Short mmCIF file of C-alpha atoms in Angstrom, two decimals:
data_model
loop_
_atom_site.label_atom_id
_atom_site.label_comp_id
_atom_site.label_asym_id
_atom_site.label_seq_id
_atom_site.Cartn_x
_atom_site.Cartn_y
_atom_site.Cartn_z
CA UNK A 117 81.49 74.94 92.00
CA UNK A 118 84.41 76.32 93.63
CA UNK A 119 87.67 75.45 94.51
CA UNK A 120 90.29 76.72 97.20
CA UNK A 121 94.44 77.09 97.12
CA UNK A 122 95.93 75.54 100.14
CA UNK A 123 99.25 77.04 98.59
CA UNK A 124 101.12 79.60 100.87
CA UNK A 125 101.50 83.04 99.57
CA UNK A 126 104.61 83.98 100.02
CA UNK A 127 105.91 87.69 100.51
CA UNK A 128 109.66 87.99 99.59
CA UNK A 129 112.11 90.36 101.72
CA UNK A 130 112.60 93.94 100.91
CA UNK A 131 113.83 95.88 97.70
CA UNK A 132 116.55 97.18 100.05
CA UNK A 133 118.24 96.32 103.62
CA UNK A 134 115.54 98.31 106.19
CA UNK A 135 116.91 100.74 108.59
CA UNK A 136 116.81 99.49 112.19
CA UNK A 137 112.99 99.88 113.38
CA UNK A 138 111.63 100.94 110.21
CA UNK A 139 107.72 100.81 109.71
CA UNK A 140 108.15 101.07 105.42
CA UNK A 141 111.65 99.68 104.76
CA UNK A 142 111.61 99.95 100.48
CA UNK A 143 113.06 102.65 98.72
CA UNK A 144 110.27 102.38 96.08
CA UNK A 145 106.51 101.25 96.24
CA UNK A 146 106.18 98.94 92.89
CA UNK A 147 103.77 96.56 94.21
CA UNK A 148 102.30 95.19 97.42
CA UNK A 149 103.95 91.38 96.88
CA UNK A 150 106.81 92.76 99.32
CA UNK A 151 105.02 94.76 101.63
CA UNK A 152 103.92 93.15 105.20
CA UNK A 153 101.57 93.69 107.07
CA UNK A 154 103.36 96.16 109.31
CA UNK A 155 104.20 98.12 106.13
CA UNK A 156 100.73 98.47 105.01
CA UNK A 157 99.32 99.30 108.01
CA UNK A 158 101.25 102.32 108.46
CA UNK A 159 100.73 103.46 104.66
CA UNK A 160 96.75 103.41 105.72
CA UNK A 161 97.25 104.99 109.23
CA UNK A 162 98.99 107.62 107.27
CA UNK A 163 96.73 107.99 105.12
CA UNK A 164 93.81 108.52 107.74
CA UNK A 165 95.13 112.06 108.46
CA UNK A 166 95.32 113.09 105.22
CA UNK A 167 91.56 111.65 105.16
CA UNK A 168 90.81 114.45 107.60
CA UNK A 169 92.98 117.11 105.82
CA UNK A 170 91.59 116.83 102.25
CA UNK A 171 88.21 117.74 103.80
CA UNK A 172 89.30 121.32 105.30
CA UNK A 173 89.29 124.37 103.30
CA UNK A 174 92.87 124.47 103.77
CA UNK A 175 94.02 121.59 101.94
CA UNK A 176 97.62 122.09 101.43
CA UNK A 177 100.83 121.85 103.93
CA UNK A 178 104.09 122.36 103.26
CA UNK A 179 105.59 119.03 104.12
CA UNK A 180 107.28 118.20 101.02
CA UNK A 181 107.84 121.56 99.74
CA UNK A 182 111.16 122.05 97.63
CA UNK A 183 110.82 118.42 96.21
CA UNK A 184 109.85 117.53 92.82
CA UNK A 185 107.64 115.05 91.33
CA UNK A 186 107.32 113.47 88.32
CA UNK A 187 104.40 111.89 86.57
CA UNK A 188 105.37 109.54 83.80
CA UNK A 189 102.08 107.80 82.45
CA UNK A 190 102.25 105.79 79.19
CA UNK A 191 99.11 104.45 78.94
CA UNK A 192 96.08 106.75 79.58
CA UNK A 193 94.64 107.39 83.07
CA UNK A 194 92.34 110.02 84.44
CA UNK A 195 91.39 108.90 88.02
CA UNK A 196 95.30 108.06 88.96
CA UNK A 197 97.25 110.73 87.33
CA UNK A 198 95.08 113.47 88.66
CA UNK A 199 95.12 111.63 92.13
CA UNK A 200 98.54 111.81 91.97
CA UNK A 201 98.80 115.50 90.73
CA UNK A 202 96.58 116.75 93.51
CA UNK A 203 98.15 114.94 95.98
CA UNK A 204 101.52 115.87 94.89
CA UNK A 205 100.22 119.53 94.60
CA UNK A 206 98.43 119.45 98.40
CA UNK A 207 101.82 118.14 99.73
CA UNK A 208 103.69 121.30 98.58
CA UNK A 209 105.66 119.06 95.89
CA UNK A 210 106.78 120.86 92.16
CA UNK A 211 104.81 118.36 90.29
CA UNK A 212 105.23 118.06 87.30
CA UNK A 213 103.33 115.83 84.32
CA UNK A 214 104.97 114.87 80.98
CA UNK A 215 102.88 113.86 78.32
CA UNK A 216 104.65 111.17 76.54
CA UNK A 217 102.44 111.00 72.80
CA UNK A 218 104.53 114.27 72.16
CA UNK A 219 107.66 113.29 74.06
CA UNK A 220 111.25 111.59 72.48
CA UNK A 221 110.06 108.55 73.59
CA UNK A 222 107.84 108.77 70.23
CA UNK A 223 111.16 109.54 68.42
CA UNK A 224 112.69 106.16 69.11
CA UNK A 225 114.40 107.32 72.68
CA UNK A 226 114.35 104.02 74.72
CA UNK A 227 112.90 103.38 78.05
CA UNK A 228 116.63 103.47 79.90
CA UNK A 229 117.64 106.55 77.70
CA UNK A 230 114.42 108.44 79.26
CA UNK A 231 115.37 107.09 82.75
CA UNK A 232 118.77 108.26 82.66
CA UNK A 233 117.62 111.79 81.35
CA UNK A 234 115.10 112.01 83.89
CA UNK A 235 117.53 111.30 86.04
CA UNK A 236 119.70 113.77 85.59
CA UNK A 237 116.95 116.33 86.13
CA UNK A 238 117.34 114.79 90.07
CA UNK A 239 113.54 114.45 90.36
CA UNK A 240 112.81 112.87 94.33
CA UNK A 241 109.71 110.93 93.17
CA UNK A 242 108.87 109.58 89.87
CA UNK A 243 105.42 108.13 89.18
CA UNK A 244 105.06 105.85 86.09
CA UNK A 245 102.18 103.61 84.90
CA UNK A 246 103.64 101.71 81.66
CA UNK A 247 101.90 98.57 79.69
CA UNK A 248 104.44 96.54 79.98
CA UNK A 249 104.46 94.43 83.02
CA UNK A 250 108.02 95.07 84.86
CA UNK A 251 108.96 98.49 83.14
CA UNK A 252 108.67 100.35 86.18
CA UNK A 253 111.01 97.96 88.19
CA UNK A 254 113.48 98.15 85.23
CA UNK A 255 113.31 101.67 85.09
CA UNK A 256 113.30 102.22 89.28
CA UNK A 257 117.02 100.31 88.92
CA UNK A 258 118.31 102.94 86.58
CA UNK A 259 116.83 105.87 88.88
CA UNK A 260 118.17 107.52 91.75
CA UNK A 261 115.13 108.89 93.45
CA UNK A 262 111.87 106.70 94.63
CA UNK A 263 109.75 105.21 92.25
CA UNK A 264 105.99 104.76 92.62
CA UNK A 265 104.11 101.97 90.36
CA UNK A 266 100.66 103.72 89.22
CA UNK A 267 100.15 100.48 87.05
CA UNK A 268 102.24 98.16 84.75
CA UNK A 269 101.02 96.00 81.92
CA UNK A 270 98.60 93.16 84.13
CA UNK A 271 101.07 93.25 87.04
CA UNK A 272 100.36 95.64 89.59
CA UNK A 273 98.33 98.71 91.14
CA UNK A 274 99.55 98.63 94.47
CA UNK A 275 97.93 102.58 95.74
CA UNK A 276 95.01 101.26 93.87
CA UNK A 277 95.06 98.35 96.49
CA UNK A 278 96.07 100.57 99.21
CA UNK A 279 92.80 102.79 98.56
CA UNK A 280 90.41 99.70 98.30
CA UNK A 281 91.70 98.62 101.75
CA UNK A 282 91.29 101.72 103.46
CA UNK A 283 87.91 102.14 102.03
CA UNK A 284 86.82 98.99 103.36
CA UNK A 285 88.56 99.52 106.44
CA UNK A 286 87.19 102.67 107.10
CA UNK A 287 83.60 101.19 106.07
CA UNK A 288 83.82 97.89 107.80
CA UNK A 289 86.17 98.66 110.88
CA UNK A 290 88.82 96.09 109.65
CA UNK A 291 90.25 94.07 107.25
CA UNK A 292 90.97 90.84 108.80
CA UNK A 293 88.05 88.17 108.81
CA UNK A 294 86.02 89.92 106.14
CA UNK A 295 84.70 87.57 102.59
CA UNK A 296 85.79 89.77 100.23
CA UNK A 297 84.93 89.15 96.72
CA UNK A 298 86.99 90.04 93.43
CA UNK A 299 84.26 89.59 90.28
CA UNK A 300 85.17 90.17 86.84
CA UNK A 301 87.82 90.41 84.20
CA UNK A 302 90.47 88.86 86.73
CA UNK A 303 93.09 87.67 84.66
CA UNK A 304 93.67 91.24 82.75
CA UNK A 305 93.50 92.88 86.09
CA UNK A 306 96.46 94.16 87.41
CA UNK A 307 93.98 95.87 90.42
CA UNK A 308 93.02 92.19 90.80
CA UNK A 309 96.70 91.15 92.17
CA UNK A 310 97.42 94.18 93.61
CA UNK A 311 94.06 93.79 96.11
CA UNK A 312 94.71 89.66 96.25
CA UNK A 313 98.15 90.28 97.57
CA UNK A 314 97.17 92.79 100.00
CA UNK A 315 93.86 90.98 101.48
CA UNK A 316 95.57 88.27 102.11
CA UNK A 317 98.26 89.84 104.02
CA UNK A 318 95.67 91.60 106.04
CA UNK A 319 93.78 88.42 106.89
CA UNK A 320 90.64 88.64 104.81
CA UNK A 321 89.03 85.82 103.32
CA UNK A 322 89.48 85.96 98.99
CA UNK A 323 86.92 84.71 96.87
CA UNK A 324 87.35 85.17 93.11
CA UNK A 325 84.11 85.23 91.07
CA UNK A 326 84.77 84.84 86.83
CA UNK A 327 83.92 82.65 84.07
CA UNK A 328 87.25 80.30 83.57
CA UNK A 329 88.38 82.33 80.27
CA UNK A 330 89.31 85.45 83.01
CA UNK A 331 90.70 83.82 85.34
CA UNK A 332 94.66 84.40 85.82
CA UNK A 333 97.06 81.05 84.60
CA UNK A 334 98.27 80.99 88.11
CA UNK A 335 94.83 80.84 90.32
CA UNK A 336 95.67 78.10 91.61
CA UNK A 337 98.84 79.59 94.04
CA UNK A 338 96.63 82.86 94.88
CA UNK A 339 95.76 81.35 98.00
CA UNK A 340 91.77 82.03 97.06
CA UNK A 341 89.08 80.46 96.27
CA UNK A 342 87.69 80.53 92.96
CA UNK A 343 83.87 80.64 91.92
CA UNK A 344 82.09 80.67 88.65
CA UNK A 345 78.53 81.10 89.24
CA UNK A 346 77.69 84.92 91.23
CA UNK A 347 75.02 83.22 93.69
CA UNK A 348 77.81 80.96 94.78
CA UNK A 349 80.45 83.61 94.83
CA UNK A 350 78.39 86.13 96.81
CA UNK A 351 77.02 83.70 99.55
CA UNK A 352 77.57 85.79 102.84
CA UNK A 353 79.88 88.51 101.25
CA UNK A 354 81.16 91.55 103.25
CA UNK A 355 82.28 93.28 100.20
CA UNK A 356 82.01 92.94 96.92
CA UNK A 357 85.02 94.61 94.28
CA UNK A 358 83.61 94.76 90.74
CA UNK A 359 86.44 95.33 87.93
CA UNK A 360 86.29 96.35 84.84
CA UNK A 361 86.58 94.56 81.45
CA UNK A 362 89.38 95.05 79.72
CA UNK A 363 88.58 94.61 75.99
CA UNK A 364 91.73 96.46 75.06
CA UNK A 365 94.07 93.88 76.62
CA UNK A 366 92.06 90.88 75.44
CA UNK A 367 93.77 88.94 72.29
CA UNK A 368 91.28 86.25 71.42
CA UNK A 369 87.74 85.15 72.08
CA UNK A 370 86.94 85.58 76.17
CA UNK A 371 83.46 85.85 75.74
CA UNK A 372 80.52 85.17 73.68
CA UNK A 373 78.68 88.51 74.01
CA UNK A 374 78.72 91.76 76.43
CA UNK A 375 74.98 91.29 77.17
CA UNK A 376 75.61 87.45 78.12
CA UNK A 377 78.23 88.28 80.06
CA UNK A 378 75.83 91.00 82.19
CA UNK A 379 73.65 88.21 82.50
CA UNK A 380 75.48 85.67 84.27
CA UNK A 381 78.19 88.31 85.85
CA UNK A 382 77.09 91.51 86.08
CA UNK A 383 76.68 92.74 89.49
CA UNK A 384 72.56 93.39 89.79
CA UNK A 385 70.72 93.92 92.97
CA UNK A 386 68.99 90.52 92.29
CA UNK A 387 72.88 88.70 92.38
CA UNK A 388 73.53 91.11 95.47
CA UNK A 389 71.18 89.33 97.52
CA UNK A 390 72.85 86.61 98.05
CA UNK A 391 75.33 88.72 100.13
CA UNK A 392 75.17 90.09 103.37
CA UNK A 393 72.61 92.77 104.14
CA UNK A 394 75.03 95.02 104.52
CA UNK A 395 77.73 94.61 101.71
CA UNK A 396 80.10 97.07 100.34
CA UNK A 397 80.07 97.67 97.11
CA UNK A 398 83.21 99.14 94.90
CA UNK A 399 84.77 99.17 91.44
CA UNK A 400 88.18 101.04 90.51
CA UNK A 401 86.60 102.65 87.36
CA UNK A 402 85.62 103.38 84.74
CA UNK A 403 82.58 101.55 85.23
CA UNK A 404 80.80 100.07 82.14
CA UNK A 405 76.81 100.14 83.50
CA UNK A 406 74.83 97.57 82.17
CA UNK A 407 77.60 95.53 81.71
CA UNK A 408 79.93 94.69 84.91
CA UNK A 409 77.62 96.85 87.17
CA UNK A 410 73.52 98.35 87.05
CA UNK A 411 72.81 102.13 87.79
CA UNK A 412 70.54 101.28 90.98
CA UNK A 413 73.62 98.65 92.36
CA UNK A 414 76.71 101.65 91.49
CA UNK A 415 74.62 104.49 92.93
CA UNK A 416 72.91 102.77 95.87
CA UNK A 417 74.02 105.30 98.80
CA UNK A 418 73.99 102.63 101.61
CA UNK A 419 75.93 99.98 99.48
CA UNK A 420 77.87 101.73 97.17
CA UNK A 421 81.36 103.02 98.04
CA UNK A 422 82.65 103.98 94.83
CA UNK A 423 82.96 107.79 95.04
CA UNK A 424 84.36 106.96 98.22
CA UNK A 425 87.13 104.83 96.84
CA UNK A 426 87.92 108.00 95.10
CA UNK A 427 87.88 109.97 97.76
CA UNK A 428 90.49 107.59 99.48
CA UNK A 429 92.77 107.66 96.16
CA UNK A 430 93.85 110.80 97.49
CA UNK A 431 94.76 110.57 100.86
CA UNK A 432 96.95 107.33 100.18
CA UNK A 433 98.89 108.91 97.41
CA UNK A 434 99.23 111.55 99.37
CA UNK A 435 100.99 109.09 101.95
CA UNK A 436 103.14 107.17 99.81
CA UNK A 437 104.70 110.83 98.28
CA UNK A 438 105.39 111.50 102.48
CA UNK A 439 106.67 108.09 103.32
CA UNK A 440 108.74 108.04 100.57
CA UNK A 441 110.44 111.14 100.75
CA UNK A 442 111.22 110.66 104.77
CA UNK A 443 114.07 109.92 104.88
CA UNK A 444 115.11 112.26 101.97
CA UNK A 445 113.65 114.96 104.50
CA UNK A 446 115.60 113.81 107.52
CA UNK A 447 112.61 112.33 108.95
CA UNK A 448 112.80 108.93 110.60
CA UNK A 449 110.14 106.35 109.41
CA UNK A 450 108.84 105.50 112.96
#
């Protein structure tokens, strides 16, 4: 059974006034809810060339040389911080990581009192990913330089979303008109809103695929429609997004088992037939096989564009760090 939001998802204005016939007018990136369509669309054109450079020998250019960047991650990442080292690193950035288990903020030093010493270190990009839903927007208020979400608490992901769209984009041709389905541990998933936001922006048709315990409170004004069983779900999909369970968030009792959940939603190639022939496949990582995804379904060459999604992680960090740091550069954002 499914049912479907007629509520209007709304995209409120700017973080700050845009210059006059700016394509990205935000100081910061801390989620897609403010972006338009314009905006994205010119973070994944961006992006495209940086596609292309990432797979010369020469990797590197010097367009952001002399700028610094810093790398704040609370919470553990692997994937995202080292995307966002390399592409920090390939842009000619100082880049720099800190490592907060041995930093003061394990002394007691509170999350304003680290943004104000930061700041006096005049950084020109700061990338944090914090488990607290809205510490990055508190802390972007207290900096001076642009701030780049790389995740907070079950909020937001937004160059996670960013590198799913130009993934399918790149795969499919186009975002708008494509059934794109979100499976899994949805209301944990900050990746979840992050891509919801964004594919509905770009005109693509939502479907959310979950038993009801994962589900987000606020379904209901996603503008998406919401499944429970996966043949219903994954009627006529062009792309399906796996996501991972989140045990480590979950207070309480979501589900009854890890191997019943794989059997009524975990993504096999029996499920995958009831999509289209020729579905995309993704997940963000770390995959748990045999539990949200099979081997044969994750590795499947034709279907499967998970490496790929990596691949793209890259590029659209690597154009965020440029767009951001514009303006800084005395270049106009046009």
């Amino acid at each position: 059974m499914s049912t479907h939001s007629t509520s209007p998802v709304s995209y409120p204005r700017a973080d700050v006034d845009p210059p006059s016939g700016s394509l990205f007018p935000h100081k910061h990136l801390l989620g897609i809810w403010n972006l338009d369509p314009t905006a994205i669309k010119f973070l994944l054109d961006t992006a495209e060339k940086y596609v292309d450079q990432n797979r010369q020998a020469k990797k590197t250019t010097p367009t952001c040389a002399g700028l610094t960047q810093i790398n704040l991650f609370f919470e553990n990442s692997t994937r995202t911080l080292m995307s966002f080292e390399i592409a920090g690193k390939r842009l000619g950035m100082d880049t720099i990581s800190m490592a907060t288990g041995s930093s003061s903020i394990k002394k007691g030093e509170t999350l304003l009192d680290t943004a104000a010493t930061l700041n006096a270190m005049h950084p020109d990009v700061l990338v944090m990913r914090h488990a607290d839903s809205g510490a990055v927007k508190l802390l972007s208020e207290k900096m001076d330089c642009a701030v780049i979400n790389a995740g907070d608490g079950r909020s937001e992901h937004p160059t996670q979303a960013l590198l799913d769209a130009l993934t399918i984009r790149r795969r499919k041709g186009k975002i708008h008109g494509q059934t794109i389905v979100i499976s899994g541990d949805i209301a944990h998933s900050r990746v979840a809103r992050s891509n919801i936001y964004l594919l509905n922006a770009m005109g693509a048709r939502v479907r959310l695929v979950a038993p009801p315990t994962l589900l987000p409170k606020d379904v209901d004004r996603l503008g998406v429609e919401v499944f429970h069983r996966m043949d219903e779900g994954l009627k006529g999909a062009d792309v399906v997004m796996m996501l991972r369970l989140q045990q480590e968030r979950m207070t309480g009792a979501f589900l009854p088992s890890l191997r019943e959940y794989y059997r009524f939603w975990g993504l096999t190639r029996e499920k995958l037939a009831a999509a289209k022939e020729d579905v995309l496949v993704m997940h963000p990582g770390p995959m748990n096989r045999g539990v949200e995804i099979a081997s044969d379904v994750a590795d499947d060459i034709d279907r499967s564009a998970i490496e790929e999604q990596v691949e793209m992680g890259v590029a659209v960090r690597m154009a965020c760090l440029d767009i951001l740091t514009r303006e800084l550069r005395g270049e106009a954002l046009k």
